[in-house]
């Protein structure tokens, strides 16, 4: 198992889609970052992120927006705060989903197949920078990926234990 980012983010290697689905199902307490979970298209990035503390912590709009903006600034994506989903690039969309998951304060964040979320990005490096910027805000997090992507993480497929 290779660690990325803050050395707290292990990769959970799965051999196929049923194993991936079983891993996710085995952790209903987790906040999921996945391609299948869209942002709300009628809300800006900041609003998509701020909706979590508004409803989970009963914060007013200004306080929730301040939390969302602080996290966006922390990871270097404040420039997309007022953009809506159709206008986002893949990195901006990923960051919005990740920050939503972080603010859920779930015991675990699962990042499902980052290559699907970030197909045009050297995603292990992007994840490393993003997770490091989040520091203690991230909490427990796992990446779920397939062994054939191991070379992208600097590992030979033979080094993977599922």
Short mmCIF file of C-alpha atoms in Angstrom, two decimals:
data_model
loop_
_atom_site.label_atom_id
_atom_site.label_comp_id
_atom_site.label_asym_id
_atom_site.label_seq_id
_atom_site.Cartn_x
_atom_site.Cartn_y
_atom_site.Cartn_z
CA UNK A 1 0.00 0.00 0.00
CA UNK A 2 1.50 3.33 -1.07
CA UNK A 3 0.77 6.51 0.81
CA UNK A 4 0.35 9.88 -0.86
CA UNK A 5 -0.11 13.44 0.29
CA UNK A 6 0.17 13.79 4.00
CA UNK A 7 1.22 10.13 4.40
CA UNK A 8 -2.25 9.49 5.77
CA UNK A 9 -3.98 8.63 2.52
CA UNK A 10 -3.59 4.95 1.64
CA UNK A 11 -4.60 3.48 -1.67
CA UNK A 12 -7.04 0.59 -1.37
CA UNK A 13 -6.46 -1.54 -4.44
CA UNK A 14 -9.48 -3.37 -5.82
CA UNK A 15 -9.35 -6.00 -8.54
CA UNK A 16 -12.65 -5.27 -10.25
CA UNK A 17 -15.91 -3.33 -10.09
CA UNK A 18 -17.68 -5.76 -7.72
CA UNK A 19 -14.75 -5.53 -5.26
CA UNK A 20 -14.84 -1.73 -5.53
CA UNK A 21 -18.58 -1.64 -4.92
CA UNK A 22 -18.21 -4.03 -1.97
CA UNK A 23 -15.52 -1.84 -0.41
CA UNK A 24 -17.72 1.24 -0.71
CA UNK A 25 -20.76 -0.63 0.61
CA UNK A 26 -18.73 -1.87 3.59
CA UNK A 27 -18.21 1.77 4.66
CA UNK A 28 -21.64 3.44 4.77
CA UNK A 29 -20.21 5.92 7.29
CA UNK A 30 -17.86 7.32 4.65
CA UNK A 31 -18.24 10.47 2.58
CA UNK A 32 -17.74 9.52 -1.05
CA UNK A 33 -15.97 11.55 -3.73
CA UNK A 34 -17.05 9.96 -7.00
CA UNK A 35 -17.86 10.70 -10.62
CA UNK A 36 -21.39 9.38 -10.03
CA UNK A 37 -22.14 12.05 -7.40
CA UNK A 38 -22.74 15.32 -9.23
CA UNK A 39 -22.59 18.85 -7.95
CA UNK A 40 -25.79 20.85 -7.98
CA UNK A 41 -25.69 22.61 -11.36
CA UNK A 42 -27.76 25.57 -10.15
CA UNK A 43 -25.28 26.37 -7.36
CA UNK A 44 -21.80 27.87 -7.53
CA UNK A 45 -18.79 25.94 -6.26
CA UNK A 46 -18.87 27.92 -3.02
CA UNK A 47 -22.59 27.27 -2.59
CA UNK A 48 -22.12 23.55 -3.29
CA UNK A 49 -19.48 23.38 -0.58
CA UNK A 50 -21.24 25.72 1.86
CA UNK A 51 -24.46 23.73 1.73
CA UNK A 52 -22.84 21.10 3.94
CA UNK A 53 -22.12 23.31 6.98
CA UNK A 54 -25.40 25.18 6.45
CA UNK A 55 -27.44 22.04 6.96
CA UNK A 56 -25.12 19.86 9.04
CA UNK A 57 -24.03 22.57 11.48
CA UNK A 58 -27.05 24.87 11.10
CA UNK A 59 -24.85 27.82 10.10
CA UNK A 60 -26.16 30.89 8.39
CA UNK A 61 -25.24 31.58 4.76
CA UNK A 62 -22.42 34.03 5.52
CA UNK A 63 -20.70 31.74 8.03
CA UNK A 64 -21.01 28.71 5.72
CA UNK A 65 -19.71 30.73 2.74
CA UNK A 66 -16.72 31.87 4.81
CA UNK A 67 -15.84 28.26 5.65
CA UNK A 68 -16.16 27.23 1.99
CA UNK A 69 -14.06 30.14 0.78
CA UNK A 70 -11.36 29.49 3.39
CA UNK A 71 -11.05 25.89 2.22
CA UNK A 72 -11.01 26.92 -1.44
CA UNK A 73 -8.22 29.40 -0.67
CA UNK A 74 -6.33 26.77 1.29
CA UNK A 75 -6.21 24.42 -1.70
CA UNK A 76 -5.61 27.21 -4.22
CA UNK A 77 -8.99 27.19 -5.96
CA UNK A 78 -10.63 30.39 -4.73
CA UNK A 79 -10.79 31.63 -8.34
CA UNK A 80 -13.59 29.16 -9.14
CA UNK A 81 -15.75 29.96 -6.10
CA UNK A 82 -18.50 31.66 -8.11
CA UNK A 83 -18.46 29.34 -11.14
CA UNK A 84 -21.18 26.78 -11.69
CA UNK A 85 -20.68 23.13 -12.62
CA UNK A 86 -21.00 23.46 -16.42
CA UNK A 87 -18.16 26.02 -16.41
CA UNK A 88 -15.75 24.01 -14.25
CA UNK A 89 -12.74 22.06 -15.37
CA UNK A 90 -12.18 18.60 -13.91
CA UNK A 91 -9.80 19.77 -11.17
CA UNK A 92 -12.24 22.44 -9.98
CA UNK A 93 -15.10 19.91 -9.96
CA UNK A 94 -12.98 17.41 -8.03
CA UNK A 95 -11.97 20.01 -5.44
CA UNK A 96 -15.60 21.02 -4.92
CA UNK A 97 -16.61 17.38 -4.35
CA UNK A 98 -13.64 16.74 -2.06
CA UNK A 99 -14.35 19.83 0.06
CA UNK A 100 -18.01 18.81 0.38
CA UNK A 101 -16.85 15.41 1.64
CA UNK A 102 -14.35 16.98 4.04
CA UNK A 103 -17.05 19.20 5.54
CA UNK A 104 -19.35 16.22 6.07
CA UNK A 105 -16.99 15.36 8.95
CA UNK A 106 -17.53 11.67 8.24
CA UNK A 107 -15.11 9.26 9.89
CA UNK A 108 -13.72 8.43 6.44
CA UNK A 109 -13.51 10.05 3.00
CA UNK A 110 -13.35 7.66 0.04
CA UNK A 111 -11.95 9.01 -3.24
CA UNK A 112 -13.28 6.58 -5.83
CA UNK A 113 -11.13 6.07 -8.93
CA UNK A 114 -9.39 9.44 -9.16
CA UNK A 115 -8.41 8.69 -12.76
CA UNK A 116 -12.09 8.76 -13.69
CA UNK A 117 -12.52 12.10 -11.89
CA UNK A 118 -9.27 13.58 -13.22
CA UNK A 119 -8.58 11.89 -16.59
CA UNK A 120 -6.51 14.74 -18.04
CA UNK A 121 -4.40 15.34 -14.93
CA UNK A 122 -1.35 13.65 -13.43
CA UNK A 123 -3.67 12.83 -10.57
CA UNK A 124 -1.28 11.29 -8.03
CA UNK A 125 0.66 14.58 -8.00
CA UNK A 126 -2.55 16.61 -7.94
CA UNK A 127 -3.90 14.54 -5.04
CA UNK A 128 -0.59 14.87 -3.21
CA UNK A 129 -0.68 18.67 -3.42
CA UNK A 130 -4.38 18.91 -2.56
CA UNK A 131 -4.28 16.51 0.38
CA UNK A 132 -1.17 18.20 1.75
CA UNK A 133 -2.84 21.63 1.50
CA UNK A 134 -5.83 20.34 3.46
CA UNK A 135 -3.64 19.03 6.26
CA UNK A 136 -5.67 18.15 9.35
CA UNK A 137 -8.93 19.23 7.69
CA UNK A 138 -8.87 16.04 5.63
CA UNK A 139 -9.01 13.45 8.41
CA UNK A 140 -9.07 9.78 7.44
CA UNK A 141 -9.12 9.27 3.69
CA UNK A 142 -8.63 6.36 1.30
CA UNK A 143 -8.12 6.32 -2.42
CA UNK A 144 -9.87 3.45 -4.20
CA UNK A 145 -8.13 2.44 -7.40
CA UNK A 146 -7.33 -0.50 -9.66
CA UNK A 147 -3.88 -2.16 -9.66
CA UNK A 148 -3.29 -1.39 -13.33
CA UNK A 149 -3.02 2.27 -12.32
CA UNK A 150 -0.14 1.48 -9.94
CA UNK A 151 2.53 2.82 -12.35
CA UNK A 152 0.85 6.24 -12.17
CA UNK A 153 1.62 6.21 -8.43
CA UNK A 154 5.23 5.18 -9.08
CA UNK A 155 4.63 1.52 -8.23
CA UNK A 156 4.95 -1.54 -10.45
CA UNK A 157 1.71 -3.57 -10.63
CA UNK A 158 3.61 -6.48 -9.07
CA UNK A 159 4.00 -4.44 -5.85
CA UNK A 160 0.25 -4.31 -5.29
CA UNK A 161 -1.45 -6.50 -2.72
CA UNK A 162 -5.20 -6.35 -3.12
#
